[in-house]
PDB file of C-alpha atoms in Angstrom:
ATOM      1  CA  MET A   1       0.000   0.000   0.000  1.00 53.00           C
ATOM      2  CA  ASN A   2       1.469   3.367  -0.909  1.00 92.00           C
ATOM      3  CA  ILE A   3       2.012   6.144   1.620  1.00 95.00           C
ATOM      4  CA  VAL A   4      -0.902   8.294   0.382  1.00 94.00           C
ATOM      5  CA  LYS A   5      -3.404   5.441   0.741  1.00 95.00           C
ATOM      6  CA  ALA A   6      -1.997   4.468   4.140  1.00 96.00           C
ATOM      7  CA  THR A   7      -2.167   8.060   5.408  1.00 97.00           C
ATOM      8  CA  HIS A   8      -5.714   8.444   4.077  1.00 97.00           C
ATOM      9  CA  GLN A   9      -6.763   5.167   5.739  1.00 97.00           C
ATOM     10  CA  LEU A  10      -5.293   6.306   9.051  1.00 97.00           C
ATOM     11  CA  ALA A  11      -7.205   9.593   8.688  1.00 97.00           C
ATOM     12  CA  MET A  12     -10.463   7.692   8.076  1.00 98.00           C
ATOM     13  CA  ASP A  13      -9.813   5.391  11.067  1.00 97.00           C
ATOM     14  CA  THR A  14      -9.188   8.461  13.244  1.00 97.00           C
ATOM     15  CA  ASN A  15     -12.364  10.061  11.876  1.00 97.00           C
ATOM     16  CA  ALA A  16     -14.266   6.927  12.940  1.00 97.00           C
ATOM     17  CA  LEU A  17     -12.880   7.355  16.470  1.00 97.00           C
ATOM     18  CA  ALA A  18     -14.072  10.974  16.392  1.00 96.00           C
ATOM     19  CA  GLU A  19     -17.567   9.900  15.321  1.00 96.00           C
ATOM     20  CA  LEU A  20     -17.662   7.272  18.078  1.00 96.00           C
ATOM     21  CA  SER A  21     -16.507   9.797  20.687  1.00 95.00           C
ATOM     22  CA  LYS A  22     -19.135  12.264  19.494  1.00 93.00           C
ATOM     23  CA  ALA A  23     -21.864   9.604  19.718  1.00 95.00           C
ATOM     24  CA  LYS A  24     -20.786   8.919  23.322  1.00 94.00           C
ATOM     25  CA  GLY A  25     -21.012  12.640  24.127  1.00 94.00           C
ATOM     26  CA  LEU A  26     -17.249  13.082  24.506  1.00 95.00           C
ATOM     27  CA  GLU A  27     -17.062  16.342  22.549  1.00 94.00           C
ATOM     28  CA  GLU A  28     -13.503  17.265  23.522  1.00 95.00           C
ATOM     29  CA  ASP A  29     -12.206  13.828  22.505  1.00 96.00           C
ATOM     30  CA  ALA A  30     -14.203  14.017  19.271  1.00 96.00           C
ATOM     31  CA  THR A  31     -12.704  17.407  18.413  1.00 95.00           C
ATOM     32  CA  ASN A  32      -9.181  16.122  19.111  1.00 96.00           C
ATOM     33  CA  PHE A  33      -9.725  13.066  16.898  1.00 97.00           C
ATOM     34  CA  TYR A  34     -11.224  15.220  14.122  1.00 97.00           C
ATOM     35  CA  ARG A  35      -8.150  17.466  14.238  1.00 97.00           C
ATOM     36  CA  GLN A  36      -5.815  14.487  14.046  1.00 98.00           C
ATOM     37  CA  ALA A  37      -7.825  13.088  11.126  1.00 98.00           C
ATOM     38  CA  TYR A  38      -7.734  16.493   9.424  1.00 98.00           C
ATOM     39  CA  GLU A  39      -3.940  16.757   9.734  1.00 97.00           C
ATOM     40  CA  LEU A  40      -3.489  13.260   8.300  1.00 97.00           C
ATOM     41  CA  GLU A  41      -5.905  13.835   5.413  1.00 97.00           C
ATOM     42  CA  LYS A  42      -4.292  17.191   4.590  1.00 96.00           C
ATOM     43  CA  LYS A  43      -0.904  15.466   4.549  1.00 96.00           C
ATOM     44  CA  ALA A  44      -2.263  12.802   2.169  1.00 96.00           C
ATOM     45  CA  ALA A  45      -3.835  15.455  -0.077  1.00 95.00           C
ATOM     46  CA  LEU A  46      -0.632  17.471  -0.302  1.00 92.00           C
ATOM     47  CA  MET A  47       1.328  14.350  -1.281  1.00 93.00           C
ATOM     48  CA  THR A  48      -0.793  14.262  -4.444  1.00 92.00           C
ATOM     49  CA  SER A  49      -1.211  16.720  -7.295  1.00 87.00           C
ATOM     50  CA  SER A  50      -3.800  17.634  -9.899  1.00 81.00           C
ATOM     51  CA  THR A  51      -1.152  16.676 -12.475  1.00 80.00           C
ATOM     52  CA  ASP A  52      -0.830  13.084 -11.172  1.00 83.00           C
ATOM     53  CA  GLU A  53      -1.884  10.095 -13.237  1.00 84.00           C
ATOM     54  CA  ASP A  54      -5.158  10.070 -11.257  1.00 83.00           C
ATOM     55  CA  PRO A  55      -5.907  13.766 -10.538  1.00 86.00           C
ATOM     56  CA  ILE A  56      -9.351  12.953  -9.096  1.00 93.00           C
ATOM     57  CA  ALA A  57      -7.706  11.475  -5.988  1.00 94.00           C
ATOM     58  CA  HIS A  58      -6.054  14.850  -5.300  1.00 93.00           C
ATOM     59  CA  PHE A  59      -9.391  16.658  -5.390  1.00 95.00           C
ATOM     60  CA  ILE A  60     -11.155  13.984  -3.313  1.00 96.00           C
ATOM     61  CA  LEU A  61      -8.491  14.168  -0.612  1.00 97.00           C
ATOM     62  CA  LEU A  62      -8.596  17.988  -0.557  1.00 96.00           C
ATOM     63  CA  ARG A  63     -12.388  17.922  -0.240  1.00 97.00           C
ATOM     64  CA  SER A  64     -12.143  15.369   2.566  1.00 97.00           C
ATOM     65  CA  ALA A  65      -9.475  17.400   4.400  1.00 98.00           C
ATOM     66  CA  ALA A  66     -11.645  20.533   4.089  1.00 98.00           C
ATOM     67  CA  ALA A  67     -14.610  18.651   5.566  1.00 97.00           C
ATOM     68  CA  LEU A  68     -12.505  17.340   8.444  1.00 97.00           C
ATOM     69  CA  ALA A  69     -11.198  20.853   9.139  1.00 97.00           C
ATOM     70  CA  TYR A  70     -14.826  22.001   9.282  1.00 96.00           C
ATOM     71  CA  LYS A  71     -15.718  19.201  11.732  1.00 96.00           C
ATOM     72  CA  SER A  72     -12.704  20.300  13.797  1.00 95.00           C
ATOM     73  CA  LYS A  73     -14.062  23.858  13.845  1.00 92.00           C
ATOM     74  CA  LEU A  74     -10.932  24.977  11.981  1.00 95.00           C
ATOM     75  CA  TYR A  75     -13.027  27.124   9.674  1.00 94.00           C
ATOM     76  CA  ARG A  76     -10.185  29.161   8.184  1.00 94.00           C
ATOM     77  CA  ASP A  77      -8.284  25.972   7.328  1.00 96.00           C
ATOM     78  CA  SER A  78     -11.410  24.510   5.785  1.00 96.00           C
ATOM     79  CA  GLN A  79     -11.983  27.572   3.635  1.00 95.00           C
ATOM     80  CA  ARG A  80      -8.329  27.645   2.622  1.00 95.00           C
ATOM     81  CA  LEU A  81      -8.475  24.017   1.443  1.00 96.00           C
ATOM     82  CA  ILE A  82     -11.683  24.736  -0.450  1.00 96.00           C
ATOM     83  CA  GLU A  83      -9.945  27.596  -2.277  1.00 95.00           C
ATOM     84  CA  ILE A  84      -6.891  25.433  -3.009  1.00 94.00           C
ATOM     85  CA  CYS A  85      -9.110  22.718  -4.441  1.00 94.00           C
ATOM     86  CA  LEU A  86     -11.171  25.164  -6.498  1.00 94.00           C
ATOM     87  CA  SER A  87      -8.004  26.764  -7.868  1.00 92.00           C
ATOM     88  CA  GLY A  88      -7.109  23.438  -9.467  1.00 90.00           C
ATOM     89  CA  ASN A  89     -10.371  23.138 -11.433  1.00 89.00           C
ATOM     90  CA  PRO A  90     -11.923  20.055  -9.775  1.00 94.00           C
ATOM     91  CA  PRO A  91     -14.634  17.876 -11.345  1.00 95.00           C
ATOM     92  CA  VAL A  92     -18.208  19.201 -11.164  1.00 96.00           C
ATOM     93  CA  SER A  93     -19.304  16.781  -8.425  1.00 97.00           C
ATOM     94  CA  ILE A  94     -16.469  17.877  -6.136  1.00 97.00           C
ATOM     95  CA  HIS A  95     -17.124  21.520  -6.986  1.00 96.00           C
ATOM     96  CA  GLU A  96     -20.749  21.017  -5.872  1.00 97.00           C
ATOM     97  CA  ASP A  97     -19.628  19.350  -2.626  1.00 97.00           C
ATOM     98  CA  LEU A  98     -17.295  22.262  -1.940  1.00 97.00           C
ATOM     99  CA  ASN A  99     -20.150  24.720  -2.524  1.00 95.00           C
ATOM    100  CA  GLU A 100     -22.213  22.829   0.074  1.00 96.00           C
ATOM    101  CA  LEU A 101     -19.311  22.917   2.511  1.00 96.00           C
ATOM    102  CA  SER A 102     -18.951  26.659   1.860  1.00 94.00           C
ATOM    103  CA  LYS A 103     -22.608  27.098   2.815  1.00 93.00           C
ATOM    104  CA  LEU A 104     -21.969  25.243   6.075  1.00 94.00           C
ATOM    105  CA  LEU A 105     -18.998  27.518   6.711  1.00 92.00           C
ATOM    106  CA  GLN A 106     -21.185  30.554   6.056  1.00 88.00           C
ATOM    107  CA  ARG A 107     -23.712  29.311   8.620  1.00 88.00           C
ATOM    108  CA  ALA A 108     -20.893  28.736  11.116  1.00 85.00           C
ATOM    109  CA  GLU A 109     -19.629  32.259  10.423  1.00 76.00           C
ATOM    110  CA  ASP A 110     -23.120  33.689  10.921  1.00 74.00           C
ATOM    111  CA  GLN A 111     -23.229  32.049  14.353  1.00 70.00           C
ATOM    112  CA  SER A 112     -19.763  33.242  15.377  1.00 57.00           C
ATOM    113  CA  THR A 113     -18.330  36.630  16.169  1.00 46.00           C
ATOM    114  CA  ILE A 114     -16.236  36.763  12.978  1.00 43.00           C
ATOM    115  CA  SER A 115     -17.348  39.556  10.698  1.00 43.00           C
ATOM    116  CA  THR A 116     -17.668  39.144   6.952  1.00 41.00           C
ATOM    117  CA  ILE A 117     -14.649  40.460   5.071  1.00 47.00           C
ATOM    118  CA  ASP A 118     -15.134  39.139   1.487  1.00 51.00           C
ATOM    119  CA  ASN A 119     -13.849  42.212  -0.335  1.00 70.00           C
ATOM    120  CA  ALA A 120     -11.046  43.283  -2.635  1.00 83.00           C
ATOM    121  CA  LEU A 121      -7.678  44.379  -1.282  1.00 90.00           C
ATOM    122  CA  GLU A 122      -4.598  45.644  -3.121  1.00 92.00           C
ATOM    123  CA  ILE A 123      -1.108  44.726  -1.947  1.00 93.00           C
ATOM    124  CA  GLU A 124       2.134  46.034  -3.403  1.00 94.00           C
ATOM    125  CA  GLY A 125       5.280  44.154  -2.583  1.00 94.00           C
ATOM    126  CA  LEU A 126       7.920  41.620  -3.496  1.00 95.00           C
ATOM    127  CA  LEU A 127       6.939  38.113  -4.642  1.00 95.00           C
ATOM    128  CA  THR A 128       9.235  36.169  -2.317  1.00 94.00           C
ATOM    129  CA  ARG A 129       7.890  32.644  -2.087  1.00 95.00           C
ATOM    130  CA  VAL A 130       5.950  30.048  -4.059  1.00 94.00           C
ATOM    131  CA  ASN A 131       4.375  26.928  -2.605  1.00 93.00           C
ATOM    132  CA  ALA A 132       3.261  24.878  -5.605  1.00 89.00           C
ATOM    133  CA  GLU A 133       1.772  22.116  -3.424  1.00 87.00           C
ATOM    134  CA  GLU A 134      -0.727  24.542  -1.934  1.00 91.00           C
ATOM    135  CA  ASN A 135      -1.107  26.850  -4.975  1.00 92.00           C
ATOM    136  CA  GLU A 136       0.190  29.725  -2.888  1.00 95.00           C
ATOM    137  CA  ILE A 137       2.459  32.723  -3.360  1.00 96.00           C
ATOM    138  CA  THR A 138       3.809  34.993  -0.647  1.00 96.00           C
ATOM    139  CA  ILE A 139       4.038  38.761  -1.082  1.00 96.00           C
ATOM    140  CA  LYS A 140       6.230  40.813   1.271  1.00 94.00           C
ATOM    141  CA  ALA A 141       4.526  44.215   1.502  1.00 93.00           C
ATOM    142  CA  LYS A 142       6.535  47.172   0.225  1.00 87.00           C
ATOM    143  CA  ASN A 143       5.950  49.553   3.143  1.00 82.00           C
ATOM    144  CA  ASP A 144       6.204  47.115   6.044  1.00 78.00           C
ATOM    145  CA  THR A 145       7.492  43.683   6.905  1.00 81.00           C
ATOM    146  CA  GLN A 146       4.062  42.045   6.663  1.00 93.00           C
ATOM    147  CA  LYS A 147       3.890  38.936   4.461  1.00 94.00           C
ATOM    148  CA  TYR A 148       0.685  37.879   2.721  1.00 94.00           C
ATOM    149  CA  ALA A 149      -0.083  34.320   1.602  1.00 95.00           C
ATOM    150  CA  VAL A 150      -2.286  34.324  -1.497  1.00 96.00           C
ATOM    151  CA  ILE A 151      -4.008  31.323  -3.114  1.00 96.00           C
ATOM    152  CA  VAL A 152      -3.454  31.299  -6.894  1.00 95.00           C
ATOM    153  CA  PRO A 153      -5.339  29.352  -9.587  1.00 91.00           C
ATOM    154  CA  LYS A 154      -3.185  26.325 -10.447  1.00 88.00           C
ATOM    155  CA  HIS A 155      -3.157  27.136 -14.161  1.00 89.00           C
ATOM    156  CA  GLN A 156      -1.674  30.619 -13.489  1.00 93.00           C
ATOM    157  CA  LEU A 157       1.081  29.557 -11.113  1.00 91.00           C
ATOM    158  CA  LYS A 158       3.755  28.783 -13.707  1.00 92.00           C
ATOM    159  CA  GLU A 159       3.153  32.022 -15.630  1.00 94.00           C
ATOM    160  CA  ILE A 160       3.273  34.042 -12.398  1.00 95.00           C
ATOM    161  CA  ILE A 161       6.607  32.471 -11.456  1.00 94.00           C
ATOM    162  CA  GLN A 162       8.073  33.140 -14.909  1.00 94.00           C
ATOM    163  CA  SER A 163       6.818  36.733 -15.128  1.00 95.00           C
ATOM    164  CA  HIS A 164       6.920  37.992 -11.554  1.00 95.00           C
ATOM    165  CA  TRP A 165       9.388  35.914  -9.503  1.00 92.00           C
ATOM    166  CA  TYR A 166      11.235  38.121  -7.016  1.00 93.00           C
ATOM    167  CA  LYS A 167       9.857  41.298  -8.559  1.00 94.00           C
ATOM    168  CA  GLN A 168       7.776  44.109  -7.143  1.00 95.00           C
ATOM    169  CA  VAL A 169       4.142  43.321  -7.935  1.00 96.00           C
ATOM    170  CA  LEU A 170       0.728  44.814  -7.373  1.00 95.00           C
ATOM    171  CA  VAL A 171      -1.868  42.184  -6.552  1.00 95.00           C
ATOM    172  CA  THR A 172      -5.587  42.466  -6.100  1.00 94.00           C
ATOM    173  CA  VAL A 173      -6.945  39.776  -3.819  1.00 95.00           C
ATOM    174  CA  ARG A 174     -10.344  38.709  -2.620  1.00 92.00           C
ATOM    175  CA  GLN A 175     -10.294  38.149   1.113  1.00 89.00           C
ATOM    176  CA  THR A 176     -12.835  35.572   2.230  1.00 86.00           C
ATOM    177  CA  THR A 177     -14.912  35.514   5.373  1.00 80.00           C
ATOM    178  CA  PHE A 178     -12.244  33.694   7.349  1.00 83.00           C
ATOM    179  CA  GLY A 179      -9.369  35.788   6.006  1.00 85.00           C
ATOM    180  CA  VAL A 180      -8.136  33.540   3.200  1.00 92.00           C
ATOM    181  CA  MET A 181      -6.685  35.633   0.363  1.00 94.00           C
ATOM    182  CA  VAL A 182      -7.401  34.550  -3.208  1.00 94.00           C
ATOM    183  CA  LEU A 183      -5.710  36.158  -6.224  1.00 95.00           C
ATOM    184  CA  GLU A 184      -7.892  38.207  -8.536  1.00 93.00           C
ATOM    185  CA  ARG A 185      -5.172  40.032 -10.531  1.00 94.00           C
ATOM    186  CA  ILE A 186      -1.390  40.438 -10.526  1.00 96.00           C
ATOM    187  CA  LYS A 187       0.866  42.818 -12.433  1.00 95.00           C
ATOM    188  CA  THR A 188       4.377  44.178 -12.169  1.00 94.00           C
ATOM    189  CA  ALA A 189       4.424  47.279  -9.960  1.00 92.00           C
ATOM    190  CA  ALA A 190       5.402  50.583 -11.513  1.00 78.00           C
TER     191      ALA A 190
END
């Protein structure tokens, strides 16, 4: 059995322990097991890629990790994984599942004290880091030392690296409810 399958199976076994704990009313234990399952499933998902021989497995594992993050009440992590998965152009069925999970996140947000952000933001700075596994770039802001992690559509990542690597850029991002930044536009700064 390969490492991805073994890690996924361990995540599912841990999820079963979480479900059992929840059924017994042991909420704290359930949350801890869900978090362990989430970490394992995320690890399995990030060992795969949408360019693998079987790209569907990558999207299934990302969707599963996002759902486990939601069950763990790690809403920002869940939303981040949803955006990573969507940036890779998943199959329609997974896209629909992610939309349902997004609705659950919205309900959770409505019940929490987190305010809705979901607006555009411009950042000017140096493109200093690329994480291809998570479809993410890091921008170090020009006027301060703040660094911003931005989710990028998978199909744009290579072009962004070739055109903007270690250059001053101006990015427009959409910031989601839980603070996840998603690229809308990028250009070289003047």
